[in-house]
Amino acid sequence: MSVFNEKSVLVLGGSRGIGAAIVRRFAADGARVTFTYAGSEAAALALAAETGSTAVYADSADRNAVIEVVRNSGQLDVLVVNAGIGVFGDALELDPDAVDRLLRINVHAPYHASVEAARNMPRGGRIIVIGSVNGDRMPVPGMAAYAMSKSALQGMARGLARDFGPREITVNVVQPGPIDTDANPADGPMKDLLHGFMALKRHGRPEEVAAMVAWLAGPEAGFVTGAMHTIDGAFGA
Ligand code: NDP
């Protein structure tokens, strides 16, 4: 019997990159997986067909859409909030509306989705949010808004772990370093700068992050909550 047989999993932001690897991992481990997408319909439908999962359109910048998709997913055993964006550039020049949209996607959506999912979760439920090592370490300029959003998830996880602990629901943050996706390609212009900060001179693979998420969602991680789990080739060391 597979680890997640009969388990219901929702991944917010699952069409590409790390999210798609998480969808594939849970589907391979026997879960019933639903995932959301916003801009990448073709990729989402292809992934749903490949994995037997269900793709649902929901823009994480829209609080009501996030709450509705969680509510419509019924009783969840596992919620993974992966959707996240970057807005990079000189803080004095950035469009404030773009920064506010980043905060809606990267901070507000994880919070509201987590609270909504917990209303209906059984004992042993798992909430896992994809943060970033930039929540701990921000060694370059131009990324303050992004780093701020990922640090906010740390406080959220610590607090919600207290709120939901009595029901044995765990809340954790996975904090990747550079991972090879559309957002941060392994052969991109940042490659040498990023690898210069790291002990392992390579980008991580989305599947490596998905493996950590699967462990946190599984039966061996029941005593792990309110914690940050960094997977970064020592970018933050
Ligand atoms: P990608 O840009 O490759 O993929 C982002 C995913 O999030 C897509 O599936 C996208 O779906 C979804 N998404 C983005 N915005 C929205 C939205 N408004 N509504 C719904 N879904 C949305 O990013 P990564 O896979 O690299 O990143 C995934 C997560 O990991 C993010 O939270 C990111 O901050 C974090 N991370 C990534 C690192 C890296 O080096 N790659 C390092 C540290 C953290 P769609 O295209 O359908 O809109």
XYZ file of C-alpha atoms and ligand atoms in Angstrom:
285
model
C 0.000 0.000 0.000
C 1.354 3.454 -0.923
C 2.150 5.982 1.806
C -0.591 8.411 0.817
C -3.293 5.964 -0.319
C -6.743 7.432 0.350
C -5.162 10.749 1.411
C -6.524 13.957 -0.023
C -3.876 16.527 -0.996
C -4.299 20.085 -2.293
C -1.303 21.883 -3.821
C -1.765 25.608 -4.441
C 0.357 26.490 -7.463
C 1.088 23.068 -8.971
C 1.328 23.595 -12.710
C 5.095 24.066 -13.026
C 8.444 23.824 -11.257
C 8.570 22.767 -7.625
C 4.761 22.582 -7.412
C 4.548 20.168 -10.344
C 7.205 17.948 -8.730
C 5.142 17.916 -5.526
C 2.007 16.948 -7.480
C 3.909 14.129 -9.208
C 5.334 12.871 -5.915
C 2.011 12.701 -4.073
C 0.256 11.168 -7.076
C 2.989 8.502 -7.363
C 2.575 7.783 -3.650
C -1.128 7.081 -4.081
C -2.780 10.350 -2.973
C -5.848 11.985 -4.486
C -4.299 15.250 -5.639
C -5.933 18.523 -6.608
C -3.762 21.457 -7.639
C -4.321 25.028 -8.714
C -2.886 27.045 -11.555
C -3.311 30.594 -12.799
C -1.252 31.417 -15.899
C -0.241 27.979 -17.207
C -3.402 26.203 -18.300
C -1.771 23.953 -20.908
C 0.918 22.777 -18.482
C -1.715 22.242 -15.781
C -3.983 20.133 -17.987
C -1.036 18.052 -19.231
C 0.126 17.416 -15.648
C -3.388 16.456 -14.572
C -3.641 13.968 -17.442
C -0.162 12.560 -16.700
C -0.739 12.074 -12.974
C -4.487 11.476 -12.706
C -4.803 14.570 -10.545
C -7.319 17.407 -10.814
C -6.338 20.893 -12.015
C -8.418 23.868 -10.873
C -8.003 27.493 -11.929
C -7.539 29.767 -8.900
C -5.484 32.949 -8.774
C -3.610 33.056 -5.464
C -3.676 36.869 -5.603
C -7.451 36.635 -5.017
C -8.204 35.844 -1.361
C -11.767 34.751 -2.009
C -10.685 32.407 -4.800
C -8.093 30.826 -2.493
C -10.593 30.306 0.318
C -13.176 28.934 -2.106
C -10.842 26.388 -3.685
C -9.805 25.114 -0.250
C -13.428 24.908 0.875
C -14.472 23.122 -2.315
C -11.711 20.549 -1.862
C -13.527 18.990 1.097
C -11.623 17.425 3.960
C -7.893 17.673 3.245
C -5.237 15.497 4.828
C -2.454 17.643 3.375
C -2.314 21.255 2.186
C 0.802 22.427 0.352
C 1.056 26.121 -0.495
C 3.684 26.447 -3.197
C 2.518 29.350 -5.393
C 4.931 32.228 -5.080
C 6.349 35.016 -7.198
C 9.316 37.357 -7.114
C 9.316 41.106 -7.738
C 12.914 42.153 -8.085
C 14.599 45.519 -8.527
C 15.534 48.770 -6.826
C 13.196 49.233 -3.857
C 12.991 52.943 -4.685
C 11.724 52.201 -8.186
C 9.411 49.192 -7.752
C 5.703 49.590 -8.496
C 3.942 49.474 -5.097
C 1.002 47.617 -6.674
C 3.392 44.857 -7.783
C 4.770 44.606 -4.239
C 1.251 44.396 -2.801
C 0.351 41.677 -5.299
C 3.454 39.733 -4.253
C 2.325 39.973 -0.637
C -1.154 38.718 -1.541
C 0.280 35.665 -3.327
C 3.263 34.908 -1.073
C 1.816 35.788 2.359
C -1.936 36.394 2.434
C -2.805 33.308 0.380
C -0.733 30.886 2.533
C -2.321 32.298 5.681
C -5.940 32.226 4.503
C -5.533 28.834 2.819
C -3.970 27.323 5.941
C -6.721 28.623 8.226
C -9.465 27.510 5.869
C -7.935 24.035 5.435
C -7.532 23.578 9.189
C -11.257 24.139 9.814
C -11.974 20.763 8.285
C -8.724 18.793 8.689
C -8.672 15.492 10.577
C -6.220 14.848 13.414
C -2.791 14.303 11.904
C -3.380 16.827 9.121
C -0.390 18.505 7.523
C 0.098 22.088 6.352
C 3.309 22.721 4.422
C 4.267 26.072 2.941
C 7.095 26.660 0.488
C 9.173 29.540 1.812
C 12.767 30.262 0.846
C 16.228 30.365 2.365
C 15.883 34.090 1.576
C 13.610 34.199 4.619
C 16.845 33.709 6.605
C 19.544 35.131 4.364
C 19.344 37.893 1.744
C 22.862 38.420 0.377
C 22.024 40.567 -2.691
C 20.136 43.844 -3.241
C 16.840 44.151 -5.060
C 14.995 41.312 -3.345
C 13.718 42.891 -0.130
C 10.005 42.413 -0.861
C 10.532 38.759 -1.733
C 12.678 38.131 1.358
C 10.122 39.935 3.547
C 7.363 37.686 2.226
C 9.319 34.518 2.946
C 10.266 35.661 6.467
C 6.583 36.312 7.153
C 5.856 32.619 6.569
C 8.140 31.747 9.475
C 6.033 33.689 11.945
C 2.890 32.260 10.419
C 4.087 28.678 10.833
C 5.199 29.228 14.417
C 1.861 30.771 15.336
C -0.437 28.382 13.490
C 1.501 25.415 14.876
C 0.362 26.629 18.321
C -3.210 27.179 17.147
C -3.609 23.772 15.526
C -1.282 21.690 17.724
C -4.067 20.552 20.055
C -5.625 18.833 17.031
C -2.287 17.229 16.012
C -2.205 19.288 12.815
C 1.371 20.249 11.957
C 2.473 23.435 10.194
C 5.903 23.609 8.588
C 7.874 25.706 6.112
C 10.195 24.194 3.501
C 12.899 26.697 2.568
C 14.626 25.907 -0.721
C 17.786 27.508 -1.979
C 18.345 27.801 -5.730
C 16.211 25.175 -7.476
C 16.222 24.570 -11.227
C 12.833 25.883 -12.438
C 11.515 28.466 -14.908
C 11.883 31.048 -12.120
C 15.550 30.208 -11.491
C 17.066 28.120 -14.301
C 20.255 26.212 -13.501
C 21.922 27.755 -16.574
C 20.567 31.288 -15.962
C 22.602 34.493 -15.589
C 22.535 34.262 -11.754
C 24.138 30.807 -11.750
C 27.728 31.732 -10.850
C 26.692 34.327 -8.252
C 24.339 31.866 -6.524
C 26.749 28.920 -6.614
C 29.399 31.200 -5.089
C 27.325 31.303 -1.890
C 26.866 27.532 -1.740
C 28.780 24.484 -0.464
C 27.216 22.342 -3.205
C 27.943 24.135 -6.484
C 24.716 23.294 -8.250
C 21.021 24.107 -8.321
C 18.761 21.704 -6.487
C 16.150 19.693 -8.349
C 12.402 20.177 -7.819
C 12.160 16.464 -6.960
C 14.561 16.972 -4.057
C 12.223 19.574 -2.580
C 9.205 17.336 -3.229
C 10.915 14.533 -1.274
C 11.245 16.786 1.779
C 7.596 17.816 1.460
C 6.548 14.167 1.227
C 8.486 13.312 4.382
C 6.898 16.203 6.295
C 3.476 15.060 5.088
C 4.085 11.445 6.038
C 3.623 9.391 9.189
C 7.262 9.740 10.352
C 7.017 13.525 10.786
C 4.170 13.679 13.299
C 6.303 15.400 15.974
C 7.662 18.063 13.586
C 5.816 21.382 13.662
C 6.311 25.133 13.762
C 9.684 24.607 12.109
C 11.663 25.742 9.063
C 13.280 23.064 6.899
C 16.034 24.423 4.703
C 17.142 22.563 1.575
C 19.692 24.828 -0.054
C 23.124 23.284 -0.688
C 24.292 25.445 2.268
C 23.352 28.747 0.559
C 22.327 30.017 3.995
C 25.119 28.399 6.022
P 7.901 28.814 -10.992
O 7.769 30.250 -11.391
O 8.707 27.897 -11.828
O 6.431 28.197 -10.755
C 5.544 28.896 -9.951
C 4.297 28.088 -9.725
O 3.423 28.862 -8.884
C 3.566 27.811 -11.013
O 2.922 26.566 -10.959
C 2.549 28.952 -11.050
O 1.358 28.601 -11.740
C 2.223 29.111 -9.570
N 1.723 30.445 -9.324
C 2.398 31.615 -9.389
N 1.564 32.639 -9.180
C 0.331 32.109 -8.993
C -0.951 32.660 -8.733
N -1.161 33.980 -8.682
N -1.999 31.809 -8.584
C -1.810 30.472 -8.666
N -0.639 29.898 -8.928
C 0.431 30.708 -9.090
O 8.484 28.873 -9.496
P 9.271 27.779 -8.633
O 8.766 26.426 -8.905
O 10.708 28.062 -8.761
O 8.853 28.264 -7.155
C 7.843 27.643 -6.407
C 7.926 28.138 -4.981
O 9.223 27.879 -4.465
C 7.694 29.643 -4.825
O 6.992 29.894 -3.640
C 9.105 30.188 -4.738
O 9.163 31.418 -4.050
C 9.785 29.070 -3.966
N 11.227 29.043 -4.111
C 11.821 28.798 -5.328
C 13.197 28.784 -5.431
C 13.912 28.528 -6.716
O 15.138 28.738 -6.758
N 13.247 28.059 -7.776
C 14.051 29.041 -4.261
C 13.321 29.270 -3.043
C 11.968 29.267 -2.991
P 0.898 29.316 -13.104
O 2.090 29.353 -14.010
O -0.208 28.429 -13.570
O 0.411 30.701 -12.738
